[in-house]
mmCIF file of C-alpha atoms in Angstrom:
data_model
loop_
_atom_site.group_PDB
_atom_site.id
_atom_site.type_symbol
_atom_site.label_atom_id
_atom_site.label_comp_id
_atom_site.label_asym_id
_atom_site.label_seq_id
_atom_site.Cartn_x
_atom_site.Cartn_y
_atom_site.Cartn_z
ATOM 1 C CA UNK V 617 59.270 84.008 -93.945
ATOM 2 C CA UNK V 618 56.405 81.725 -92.640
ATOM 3 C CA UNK V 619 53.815 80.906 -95.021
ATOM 4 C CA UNK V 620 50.198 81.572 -94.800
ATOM 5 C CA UNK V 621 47.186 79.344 -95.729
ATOM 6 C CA UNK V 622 44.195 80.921 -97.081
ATOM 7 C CA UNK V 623 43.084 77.556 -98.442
ATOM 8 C CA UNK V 624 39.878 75.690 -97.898
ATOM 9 C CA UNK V 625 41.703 72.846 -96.865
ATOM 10 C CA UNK V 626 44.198 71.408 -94.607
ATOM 11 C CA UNK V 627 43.524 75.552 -93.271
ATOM 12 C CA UNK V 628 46.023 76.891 -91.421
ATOM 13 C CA UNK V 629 45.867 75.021 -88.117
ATOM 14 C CA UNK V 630 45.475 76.772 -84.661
ATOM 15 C CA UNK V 631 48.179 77.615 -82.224
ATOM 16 C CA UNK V 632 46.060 75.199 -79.713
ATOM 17 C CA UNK V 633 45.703 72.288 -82.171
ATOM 18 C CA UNK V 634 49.279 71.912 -82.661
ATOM 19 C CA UNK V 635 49.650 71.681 -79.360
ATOM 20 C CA UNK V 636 47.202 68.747 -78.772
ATOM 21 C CA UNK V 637 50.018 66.141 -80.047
ATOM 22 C CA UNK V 638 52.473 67.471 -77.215
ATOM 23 C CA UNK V 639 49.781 65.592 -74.530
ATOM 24 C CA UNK V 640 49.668 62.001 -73.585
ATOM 25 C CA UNK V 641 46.993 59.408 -75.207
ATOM 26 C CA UNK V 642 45.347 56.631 -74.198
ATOM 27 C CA UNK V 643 45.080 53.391 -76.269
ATOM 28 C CA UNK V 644 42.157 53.923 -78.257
ATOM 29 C CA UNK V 645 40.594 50.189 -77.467
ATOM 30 C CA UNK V 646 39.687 51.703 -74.032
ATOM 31 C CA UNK V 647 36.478 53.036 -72.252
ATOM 32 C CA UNK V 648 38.680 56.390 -71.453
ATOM 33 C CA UNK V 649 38.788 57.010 -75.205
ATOM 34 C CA UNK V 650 35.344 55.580 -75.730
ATOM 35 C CA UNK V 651 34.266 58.068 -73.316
ATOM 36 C CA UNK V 652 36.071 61.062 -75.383
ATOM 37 C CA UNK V 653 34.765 60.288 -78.552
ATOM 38 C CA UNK V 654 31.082 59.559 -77.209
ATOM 39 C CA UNK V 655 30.968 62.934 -75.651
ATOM 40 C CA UNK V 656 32.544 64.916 -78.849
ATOM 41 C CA UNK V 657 30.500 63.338 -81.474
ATOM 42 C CA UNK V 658 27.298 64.242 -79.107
ATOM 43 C CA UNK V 659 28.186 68.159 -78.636
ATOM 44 C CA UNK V 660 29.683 67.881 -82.536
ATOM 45 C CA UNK V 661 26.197 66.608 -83.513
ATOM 46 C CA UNK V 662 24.342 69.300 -81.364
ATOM 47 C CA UNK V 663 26.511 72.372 -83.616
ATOM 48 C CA UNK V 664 25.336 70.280 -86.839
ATOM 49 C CA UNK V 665 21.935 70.604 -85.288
ATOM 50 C CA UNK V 666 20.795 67.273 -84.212
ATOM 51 C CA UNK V 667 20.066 66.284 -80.808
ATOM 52 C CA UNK V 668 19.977 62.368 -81.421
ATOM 53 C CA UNK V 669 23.963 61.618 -79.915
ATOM 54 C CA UNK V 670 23.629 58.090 -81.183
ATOM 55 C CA UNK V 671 23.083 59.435 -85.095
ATOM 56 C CA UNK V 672 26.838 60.149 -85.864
ATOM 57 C CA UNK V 673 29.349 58.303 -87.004
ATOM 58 C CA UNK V 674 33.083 59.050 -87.850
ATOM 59 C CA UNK V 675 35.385 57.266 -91.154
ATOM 60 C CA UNK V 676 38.841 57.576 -91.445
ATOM 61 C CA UNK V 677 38.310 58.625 -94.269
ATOM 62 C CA UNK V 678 38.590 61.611 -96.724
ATOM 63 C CA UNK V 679 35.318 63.804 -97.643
ATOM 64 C CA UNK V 680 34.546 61.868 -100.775
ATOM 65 C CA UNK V 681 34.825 58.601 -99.055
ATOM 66 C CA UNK V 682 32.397 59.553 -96.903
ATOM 67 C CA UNK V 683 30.022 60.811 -99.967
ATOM 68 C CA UNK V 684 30.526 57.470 -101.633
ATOM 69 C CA UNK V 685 29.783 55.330 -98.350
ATOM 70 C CA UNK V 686 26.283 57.778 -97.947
ATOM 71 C CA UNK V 687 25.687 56.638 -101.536
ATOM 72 C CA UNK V 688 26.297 52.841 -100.679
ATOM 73 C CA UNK V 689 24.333 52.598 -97.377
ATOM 74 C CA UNK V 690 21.833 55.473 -97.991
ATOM 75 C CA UNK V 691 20.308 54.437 -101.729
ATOM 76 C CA UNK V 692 18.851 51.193 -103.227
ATOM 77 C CA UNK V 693 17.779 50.251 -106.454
ATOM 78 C CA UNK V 694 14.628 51.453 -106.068
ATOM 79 C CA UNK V 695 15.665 54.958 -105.719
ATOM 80 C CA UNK V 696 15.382 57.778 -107.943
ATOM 81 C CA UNK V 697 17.974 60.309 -107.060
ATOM 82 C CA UNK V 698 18.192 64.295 -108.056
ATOM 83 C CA UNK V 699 21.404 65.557 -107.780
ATOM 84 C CA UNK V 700 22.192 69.626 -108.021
ATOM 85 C CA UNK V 701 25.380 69.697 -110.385
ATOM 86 C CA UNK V 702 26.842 72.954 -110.400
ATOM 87 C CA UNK V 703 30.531 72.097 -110.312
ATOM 88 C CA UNK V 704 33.180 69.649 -109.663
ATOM 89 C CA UNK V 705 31.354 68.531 -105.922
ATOM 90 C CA UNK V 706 27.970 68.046 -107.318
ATOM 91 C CA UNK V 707 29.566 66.027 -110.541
ATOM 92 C CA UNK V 708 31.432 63.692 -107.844
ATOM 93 C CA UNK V 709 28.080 62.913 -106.375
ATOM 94 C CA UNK V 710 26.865 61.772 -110.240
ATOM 95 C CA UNK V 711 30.051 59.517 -110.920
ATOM 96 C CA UNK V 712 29.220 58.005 -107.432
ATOM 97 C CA UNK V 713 25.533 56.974 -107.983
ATOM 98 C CA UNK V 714 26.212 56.107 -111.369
ATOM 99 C CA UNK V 715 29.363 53.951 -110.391
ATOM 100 C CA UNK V 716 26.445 52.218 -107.698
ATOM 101 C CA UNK V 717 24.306 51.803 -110.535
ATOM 102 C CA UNK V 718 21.643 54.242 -108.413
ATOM 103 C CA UNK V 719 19.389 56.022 -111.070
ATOM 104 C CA UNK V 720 19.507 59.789 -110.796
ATOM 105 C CA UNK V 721 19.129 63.067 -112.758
ATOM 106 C CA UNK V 722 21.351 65.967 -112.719
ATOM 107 C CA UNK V 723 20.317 69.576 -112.433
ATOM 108 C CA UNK V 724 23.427 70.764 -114.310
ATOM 109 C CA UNK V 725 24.465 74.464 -113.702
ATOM 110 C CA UNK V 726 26.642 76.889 -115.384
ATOM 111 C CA UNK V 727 29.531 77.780 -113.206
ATOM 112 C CA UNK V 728 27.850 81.494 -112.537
ATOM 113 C CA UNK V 729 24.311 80.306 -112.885
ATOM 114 C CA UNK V 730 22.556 81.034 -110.076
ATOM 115 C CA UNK V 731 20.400 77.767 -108.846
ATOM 116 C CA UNK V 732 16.564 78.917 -108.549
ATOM 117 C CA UNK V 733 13.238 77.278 -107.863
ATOM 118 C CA UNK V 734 13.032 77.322 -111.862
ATOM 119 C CA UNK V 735 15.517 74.584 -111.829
ATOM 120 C CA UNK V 736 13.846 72.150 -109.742
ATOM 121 C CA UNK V 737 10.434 72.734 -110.237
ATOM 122 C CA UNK V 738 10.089 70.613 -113.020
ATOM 123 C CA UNK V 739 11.227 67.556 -111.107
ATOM 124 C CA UNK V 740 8.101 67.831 -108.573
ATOM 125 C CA UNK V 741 5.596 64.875 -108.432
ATOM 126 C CA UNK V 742 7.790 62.708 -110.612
ATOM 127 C CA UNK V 743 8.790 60.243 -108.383
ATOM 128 C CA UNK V 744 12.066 61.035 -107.130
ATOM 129 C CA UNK V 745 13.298 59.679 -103.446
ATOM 130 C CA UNK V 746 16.375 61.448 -103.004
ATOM 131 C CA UNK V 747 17.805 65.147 -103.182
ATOM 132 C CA UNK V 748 21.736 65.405 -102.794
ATOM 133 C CA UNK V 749 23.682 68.509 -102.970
ATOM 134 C CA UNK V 750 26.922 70.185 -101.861
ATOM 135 C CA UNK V 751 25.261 72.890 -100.289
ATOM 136 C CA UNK V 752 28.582 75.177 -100.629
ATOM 137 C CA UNK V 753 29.860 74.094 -104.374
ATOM 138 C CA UNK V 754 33.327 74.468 -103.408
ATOM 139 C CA UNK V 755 34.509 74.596 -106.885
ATOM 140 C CA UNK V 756 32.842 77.834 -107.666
ATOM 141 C CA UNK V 757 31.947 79.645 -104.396
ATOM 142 C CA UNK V 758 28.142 78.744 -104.692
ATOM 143 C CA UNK V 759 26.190 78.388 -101.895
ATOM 144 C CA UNK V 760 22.536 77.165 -102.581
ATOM 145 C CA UNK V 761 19.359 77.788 -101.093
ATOM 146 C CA UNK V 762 18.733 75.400 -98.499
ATOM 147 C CA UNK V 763 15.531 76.312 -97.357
ATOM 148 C CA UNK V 764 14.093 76.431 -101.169
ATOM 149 C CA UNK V 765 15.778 72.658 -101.629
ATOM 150 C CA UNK V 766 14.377 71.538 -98.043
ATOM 151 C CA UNK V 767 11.049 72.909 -98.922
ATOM 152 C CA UNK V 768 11.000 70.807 -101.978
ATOM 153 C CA UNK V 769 12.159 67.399 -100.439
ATOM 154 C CA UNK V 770 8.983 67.861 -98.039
ATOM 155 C CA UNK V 771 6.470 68.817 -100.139
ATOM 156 C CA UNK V 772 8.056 65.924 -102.662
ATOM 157 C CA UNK V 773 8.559 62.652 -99.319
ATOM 158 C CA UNK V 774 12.079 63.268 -100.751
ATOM 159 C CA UNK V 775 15.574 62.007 -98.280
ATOM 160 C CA UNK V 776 17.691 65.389 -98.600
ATOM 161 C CA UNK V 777 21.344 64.327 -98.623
ATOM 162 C CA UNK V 778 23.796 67.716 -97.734
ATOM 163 C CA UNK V 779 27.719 67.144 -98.552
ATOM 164 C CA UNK V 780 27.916 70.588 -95.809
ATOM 165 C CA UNK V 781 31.736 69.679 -95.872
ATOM 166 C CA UNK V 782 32.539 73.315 -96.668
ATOM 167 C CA UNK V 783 29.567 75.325 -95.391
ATOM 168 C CA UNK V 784 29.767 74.251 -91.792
ATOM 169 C CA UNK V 785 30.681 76.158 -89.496
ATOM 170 C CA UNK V 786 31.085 79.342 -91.652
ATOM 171 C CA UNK V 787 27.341 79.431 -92.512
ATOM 172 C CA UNK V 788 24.308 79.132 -90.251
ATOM 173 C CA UNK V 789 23.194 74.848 -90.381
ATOM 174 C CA UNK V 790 20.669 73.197 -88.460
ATOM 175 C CA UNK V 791 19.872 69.536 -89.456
ATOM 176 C CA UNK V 792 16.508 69.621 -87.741
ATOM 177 C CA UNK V 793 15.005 72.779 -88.525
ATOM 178 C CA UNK V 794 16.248 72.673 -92.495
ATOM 179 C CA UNK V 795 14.833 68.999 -92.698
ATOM 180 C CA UNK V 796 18.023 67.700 -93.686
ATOM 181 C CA UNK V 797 18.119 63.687 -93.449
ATOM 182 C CA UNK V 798 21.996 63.011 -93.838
ATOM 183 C CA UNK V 799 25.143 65.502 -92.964
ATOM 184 C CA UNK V 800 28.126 65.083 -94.753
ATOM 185 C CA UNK V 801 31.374 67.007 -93.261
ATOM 186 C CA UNK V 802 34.848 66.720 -92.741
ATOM 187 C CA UNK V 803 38.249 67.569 -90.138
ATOM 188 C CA UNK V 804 39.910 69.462 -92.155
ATOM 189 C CA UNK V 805 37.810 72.505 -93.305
ATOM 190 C CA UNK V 806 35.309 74.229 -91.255
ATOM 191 C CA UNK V 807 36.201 72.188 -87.929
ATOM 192 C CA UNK V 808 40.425 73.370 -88.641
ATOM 193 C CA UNK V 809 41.306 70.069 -87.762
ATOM 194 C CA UNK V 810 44.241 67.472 -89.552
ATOM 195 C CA UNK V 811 42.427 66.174 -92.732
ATOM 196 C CA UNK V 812 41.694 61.816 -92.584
ATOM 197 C CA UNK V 813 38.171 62.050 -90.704
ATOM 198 C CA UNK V 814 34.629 62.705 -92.039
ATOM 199 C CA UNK V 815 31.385 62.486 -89.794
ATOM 200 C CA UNK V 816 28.038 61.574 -91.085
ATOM 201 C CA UNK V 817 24.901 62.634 -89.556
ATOM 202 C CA UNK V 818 21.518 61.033 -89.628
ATOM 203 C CA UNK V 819 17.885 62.173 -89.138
ATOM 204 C CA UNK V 820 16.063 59.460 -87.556
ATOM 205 C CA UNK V 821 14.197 58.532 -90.670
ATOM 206 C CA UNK V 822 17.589 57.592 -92.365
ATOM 207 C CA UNK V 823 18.441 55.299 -89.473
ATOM 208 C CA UNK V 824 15.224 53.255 -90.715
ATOM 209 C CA UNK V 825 16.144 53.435 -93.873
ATOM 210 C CA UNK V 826 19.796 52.228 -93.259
ATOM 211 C CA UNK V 827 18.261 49.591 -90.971
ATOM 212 C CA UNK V 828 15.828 48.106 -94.212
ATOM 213 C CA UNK V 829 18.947 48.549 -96.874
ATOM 214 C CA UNK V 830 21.275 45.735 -97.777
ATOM 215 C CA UNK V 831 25.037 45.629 -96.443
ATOM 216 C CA UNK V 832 26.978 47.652 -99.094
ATOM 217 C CA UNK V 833 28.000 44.725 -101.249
ATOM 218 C CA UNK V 834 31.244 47.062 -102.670
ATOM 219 C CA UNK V 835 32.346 48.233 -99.408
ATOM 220 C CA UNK V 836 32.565 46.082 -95.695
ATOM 221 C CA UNK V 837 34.831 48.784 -94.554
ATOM 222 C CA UNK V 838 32.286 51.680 -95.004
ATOM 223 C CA UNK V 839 28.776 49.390 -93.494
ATOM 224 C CA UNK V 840 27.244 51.838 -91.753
ATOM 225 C CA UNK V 841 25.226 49.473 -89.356
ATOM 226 C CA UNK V 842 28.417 48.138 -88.457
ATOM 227 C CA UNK V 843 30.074 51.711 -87.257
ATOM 228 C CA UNK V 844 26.256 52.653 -85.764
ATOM 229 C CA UNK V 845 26.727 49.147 -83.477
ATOM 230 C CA UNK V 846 29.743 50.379 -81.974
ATOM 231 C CA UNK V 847 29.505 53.723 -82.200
ATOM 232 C CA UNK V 848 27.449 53.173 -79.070
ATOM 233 C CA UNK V 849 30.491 52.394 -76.771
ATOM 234 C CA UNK V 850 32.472 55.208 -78.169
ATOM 235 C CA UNK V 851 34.391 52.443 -81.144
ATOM 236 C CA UNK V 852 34.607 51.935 -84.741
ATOM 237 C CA UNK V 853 35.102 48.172 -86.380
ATOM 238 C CA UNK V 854 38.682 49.947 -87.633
ATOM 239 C CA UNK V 855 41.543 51.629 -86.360
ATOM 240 C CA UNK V 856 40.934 55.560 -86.662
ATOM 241 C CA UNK V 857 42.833 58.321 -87.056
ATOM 242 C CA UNK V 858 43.375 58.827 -83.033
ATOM 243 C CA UNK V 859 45.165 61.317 -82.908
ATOM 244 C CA UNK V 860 42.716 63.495 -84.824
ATOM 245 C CA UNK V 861 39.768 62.879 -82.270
ATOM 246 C CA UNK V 862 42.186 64.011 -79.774
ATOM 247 C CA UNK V 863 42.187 67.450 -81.743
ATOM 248 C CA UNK V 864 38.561 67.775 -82.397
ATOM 249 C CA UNK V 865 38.055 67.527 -78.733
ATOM 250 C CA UNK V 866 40.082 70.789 -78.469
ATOM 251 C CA UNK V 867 38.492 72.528 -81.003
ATOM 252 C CA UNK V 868 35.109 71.953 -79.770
ATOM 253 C CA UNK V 869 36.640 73.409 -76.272
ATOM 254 C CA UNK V 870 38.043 76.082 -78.440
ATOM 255 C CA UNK V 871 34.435 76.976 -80.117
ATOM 256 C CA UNK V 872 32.658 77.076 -76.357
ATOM 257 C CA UNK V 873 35.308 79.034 -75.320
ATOM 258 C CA UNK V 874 35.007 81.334 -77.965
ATOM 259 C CA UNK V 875 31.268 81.940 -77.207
ATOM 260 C CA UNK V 876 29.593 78.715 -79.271
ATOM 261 C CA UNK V 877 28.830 78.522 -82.164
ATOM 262 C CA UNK V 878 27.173 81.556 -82.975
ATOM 263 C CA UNK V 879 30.484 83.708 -82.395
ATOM 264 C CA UNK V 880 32.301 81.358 -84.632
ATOM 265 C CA UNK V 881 30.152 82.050 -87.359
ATOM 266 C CA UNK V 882 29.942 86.073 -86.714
ATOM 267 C CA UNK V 883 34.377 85.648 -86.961
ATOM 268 C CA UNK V 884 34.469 84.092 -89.975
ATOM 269 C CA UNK V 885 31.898 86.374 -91.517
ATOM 270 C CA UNK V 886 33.693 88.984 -90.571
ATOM 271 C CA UNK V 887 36.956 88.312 -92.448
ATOM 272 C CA UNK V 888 34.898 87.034 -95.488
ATOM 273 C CA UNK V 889 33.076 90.525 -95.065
ATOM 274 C CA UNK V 890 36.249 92.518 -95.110
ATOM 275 C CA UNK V 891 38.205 90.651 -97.669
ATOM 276 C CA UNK V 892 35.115 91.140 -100.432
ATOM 277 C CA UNK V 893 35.115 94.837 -99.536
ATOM 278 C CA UNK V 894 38.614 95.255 -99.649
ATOM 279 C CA UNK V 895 39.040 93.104 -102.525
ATOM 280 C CA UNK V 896 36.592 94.987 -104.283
ATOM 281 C CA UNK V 897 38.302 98.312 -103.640
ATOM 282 C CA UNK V 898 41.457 97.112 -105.845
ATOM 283 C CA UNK V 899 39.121 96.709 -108.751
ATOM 284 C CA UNK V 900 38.860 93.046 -108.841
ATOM 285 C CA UNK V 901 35.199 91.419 -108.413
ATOM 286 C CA UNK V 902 32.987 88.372 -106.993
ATOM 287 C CA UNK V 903 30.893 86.473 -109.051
ATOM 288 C CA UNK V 904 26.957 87.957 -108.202
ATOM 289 C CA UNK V 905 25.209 84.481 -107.024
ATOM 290 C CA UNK V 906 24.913 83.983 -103.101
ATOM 291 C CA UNK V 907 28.307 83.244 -101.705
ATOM 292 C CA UNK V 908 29.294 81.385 -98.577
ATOM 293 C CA UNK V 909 31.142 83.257 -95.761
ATOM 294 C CA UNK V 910 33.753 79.739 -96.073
ATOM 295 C CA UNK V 911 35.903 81.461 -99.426
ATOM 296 C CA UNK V 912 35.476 84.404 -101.721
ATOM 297 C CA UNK V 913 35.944 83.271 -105.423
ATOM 298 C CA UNK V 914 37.958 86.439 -107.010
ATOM 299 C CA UNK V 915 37.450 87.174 -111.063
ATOM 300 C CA UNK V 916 40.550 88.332 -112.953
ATOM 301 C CA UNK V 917 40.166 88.873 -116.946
ATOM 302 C CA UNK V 918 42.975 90.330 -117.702
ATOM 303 C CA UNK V 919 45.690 88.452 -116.216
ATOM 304 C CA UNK V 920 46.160 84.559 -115.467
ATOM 305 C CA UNK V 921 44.743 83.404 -112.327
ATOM 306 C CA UNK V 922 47.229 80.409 -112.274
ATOM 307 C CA UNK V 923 50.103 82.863 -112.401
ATOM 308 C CA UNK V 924 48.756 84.875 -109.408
ATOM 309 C CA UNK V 925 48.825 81.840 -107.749
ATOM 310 C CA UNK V 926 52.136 80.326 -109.010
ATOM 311 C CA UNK V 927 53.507 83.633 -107.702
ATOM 312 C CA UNK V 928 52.589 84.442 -104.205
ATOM 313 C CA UNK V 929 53.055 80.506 -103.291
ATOM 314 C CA UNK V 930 56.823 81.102 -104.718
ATOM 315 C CA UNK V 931 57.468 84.405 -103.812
ATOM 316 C CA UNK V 932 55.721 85.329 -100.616
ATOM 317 C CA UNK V 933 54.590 81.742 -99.145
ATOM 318 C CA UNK V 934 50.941 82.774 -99.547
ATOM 319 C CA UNK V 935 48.791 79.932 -100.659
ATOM 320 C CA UNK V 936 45.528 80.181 -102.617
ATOM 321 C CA UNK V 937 43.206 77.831 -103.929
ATOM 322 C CA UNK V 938 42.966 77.241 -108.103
ATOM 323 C CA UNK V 939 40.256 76.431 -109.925
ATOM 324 C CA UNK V 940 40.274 73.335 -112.126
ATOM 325 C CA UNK V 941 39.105 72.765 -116.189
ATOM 326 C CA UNK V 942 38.354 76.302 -117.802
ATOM 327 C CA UNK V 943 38.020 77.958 -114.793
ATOM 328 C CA UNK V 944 41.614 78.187 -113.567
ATOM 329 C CA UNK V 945 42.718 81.044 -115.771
ATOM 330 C CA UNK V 946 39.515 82.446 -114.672
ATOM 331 C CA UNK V 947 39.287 82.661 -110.816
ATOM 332 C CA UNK V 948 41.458 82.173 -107.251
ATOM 333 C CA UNK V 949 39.613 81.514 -104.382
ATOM 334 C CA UNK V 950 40.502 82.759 -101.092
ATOM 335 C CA UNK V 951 39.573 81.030 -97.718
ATOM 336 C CA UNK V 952 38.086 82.898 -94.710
ATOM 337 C CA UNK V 953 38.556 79.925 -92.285
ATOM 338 C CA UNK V 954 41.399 78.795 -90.035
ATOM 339 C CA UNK V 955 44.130 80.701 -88.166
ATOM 340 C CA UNK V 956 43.758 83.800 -90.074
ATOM 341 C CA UNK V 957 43.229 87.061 -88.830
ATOM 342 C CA UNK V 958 41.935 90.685 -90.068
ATOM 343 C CA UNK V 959 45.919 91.374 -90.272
ATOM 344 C CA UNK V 960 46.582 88.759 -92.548
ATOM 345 C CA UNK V 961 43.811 89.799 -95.290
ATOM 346 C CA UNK V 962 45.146 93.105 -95.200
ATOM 347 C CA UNK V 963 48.851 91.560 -95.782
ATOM 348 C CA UNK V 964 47.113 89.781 -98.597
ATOM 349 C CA UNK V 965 45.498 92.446 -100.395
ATOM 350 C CA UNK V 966 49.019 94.267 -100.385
ATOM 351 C CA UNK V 967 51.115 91.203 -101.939
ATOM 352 C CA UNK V 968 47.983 90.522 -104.249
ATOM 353 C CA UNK V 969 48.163 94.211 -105.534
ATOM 354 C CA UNK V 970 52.092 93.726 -106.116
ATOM 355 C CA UNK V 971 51.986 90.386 -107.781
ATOM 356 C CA UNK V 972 48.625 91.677 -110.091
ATOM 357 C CA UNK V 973 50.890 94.376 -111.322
ATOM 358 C CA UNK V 974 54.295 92.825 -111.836
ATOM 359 C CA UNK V 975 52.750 90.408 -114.323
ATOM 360 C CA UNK V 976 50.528 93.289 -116.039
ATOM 361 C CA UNK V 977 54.038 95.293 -116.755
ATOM 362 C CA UNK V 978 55.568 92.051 -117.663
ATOM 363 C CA UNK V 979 52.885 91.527 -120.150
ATOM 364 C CA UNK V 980 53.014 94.946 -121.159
ATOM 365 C CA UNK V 981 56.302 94.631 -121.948
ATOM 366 C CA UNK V 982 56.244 91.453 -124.054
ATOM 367 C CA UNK V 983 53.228 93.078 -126.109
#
């Protein structure tokens, strides 16, 4: 039996990607793989919605490496920072600034408390700089209002900061027209590469304000001024995960193939579409606030969520993503990206149904 991903990441990789490591290479200290990396970070940087190609760089380097080097090069001490908190993402961003010694303020959320203007509001006109925000709380399925929090960094001269790790490419994202100064994502969830890469993306704006900001006194491996140097020529100061560039030039083949963009993000709404009405059919529900088309959190109150997910890992090879703290008794979530198709959700709804009621009748019994 082959097992299935319906994480949010590592995803289950595509037939083509695993085939990229079958090819020959070139030394990465070359022009030839200059050349390959200059030309995917542009049309990479033209799907995040910015047409600047020399306003993307690339760490090896996991998601929250990449948050933390934002915070490093991105903030000074004279910034006053407002971060939306409404699970375990947003919290990382607090640890980080406060860690940096950045002053902030947290807009903490429940986990099913839907963010509003309500929540903000009272932060206008008091001199904050900075807005960060996972835009797609992974932790709880959230996925906030970015034209609400864009409008709010204008009308407040504020830098909006978007950790967009796991919103793009399964919800619509445009740097430029949302007014978004710095985009945070990451190989291996909406882009179905290997994980150890992030990209960064800059407005134009935040490339003068990197240029005026101190070299990150914790970090030389994360300077940003230093990867924007040689970024030019296609290079970063570091050895980088090589082979994974390799892949993400496939996969951006793959998406033009495909149709763009556009038809990428119809797919995967698509299965998150049928997967919430299916789910939905089997009695089970999804939390009420706005949801991302990446995962569908699923509610169970009766049973352990931890046990679903203990089960179909052990006895079907079907793996789910838990919750952490008080939430993983409470909810699964279930991942609508990678090599999944409409087939596959239906096979899932049939092995959730059978493990849901093996442990209700083992329950039963014991009561």
């Amino acid at each position: 039996m082959r097992s299935k991903q319906f994480i949010v990441g590592p995803v289950e990789l595509y037939p083509e990607t695993k085939k990229v490591y079958q090819k020959e290479f070139t030394y990465f200290r070359t022009k030839e793989f200059g050349d390959i990396v200059k030309k995917s970070l542009k049309n990479l940087n033209e799907l995040i919605g910015n047409k600047n190609p020399d306003s993307i760089i690339y760490l090896t380097a996991s998601g929250t490496a990449a948050m933390e080097a934002v915070v490093e090069n991105c903030t000074n001490k004279n910034d006053k920072c407002l971060v939306i908190n409404g699970g375990a993402f947003g919290k990382r961003f607090c640890e980080l600034l406060e860690y940096h010694s950045i002053k902030y303020t947290a807009v903490n959320l429940e986990w099913n408390e839907i963010l509003t203007y309500k929540h903000i509001a009272k932060y206008a006109n008091k001199g904050y700089t900075m807005l960060f925000v996972n835009l797609h709380e992974t932790s709880t399925g959230q996925l906030y209002d970015i034209k609400m929090l864009s409008d709010f960094a204008k009308k407040n001269n504020m830098y909006l900061v978007v950790d967009a790790i796991s919103t793009f490419l399964a919800d619509e994202y445009n740097m430029e027209q949302q007014g978004i100064d710095v985009t945070i994502i990451s190989s291996q969830k909406g882009l179905c590469l290997s994980p150890g890469l992030s990209f960064i993306s800059f407005s134009d704006r935040m490339l003068e304000k990197i240029n005026t900001c101190k070299t990150p006194s914790a970090s030389k491996y994360f300077d940003f001024k230093d990867y924007l140097k040689n970024i030019q020529r296609g290079q970063t100061p570091y050895t980088p995960a090589v082979f994974i560039i390799y892949e993400l030039q496939d996969m951006l083949e793959l998406i033009k193939k495909e149709g763009g963009i556009n038809a990428r993000l119809d797919f995967i709404k698509t299965k998150s579409k049928y997967f919430r009405q299916k789910i939905q059919k089997t009695g089970l529900q999804v939390p009420n606030y706005p949801l991302s088309n990446m995962l569908t959190p699923v509610i169970f109150e009766d049973i352990s969520a931890c046990d679903v997910i203990q089960i179909m890992k052990d006895k079907y090879k079907i793996f789910l993503n838990p919750c952490g703290g008080k939430l993983a008794d409470i909810l699964i979530r279930v991942s609508h990206i990678g090599n999944t198709s409409i087939e596959d959700i239906d096979n899932l709804i049939v092995k959730l149904q059978l493990v849901i009621n093996e442990i209700r009748e083992k329950n039963y019994v014991k009561q």
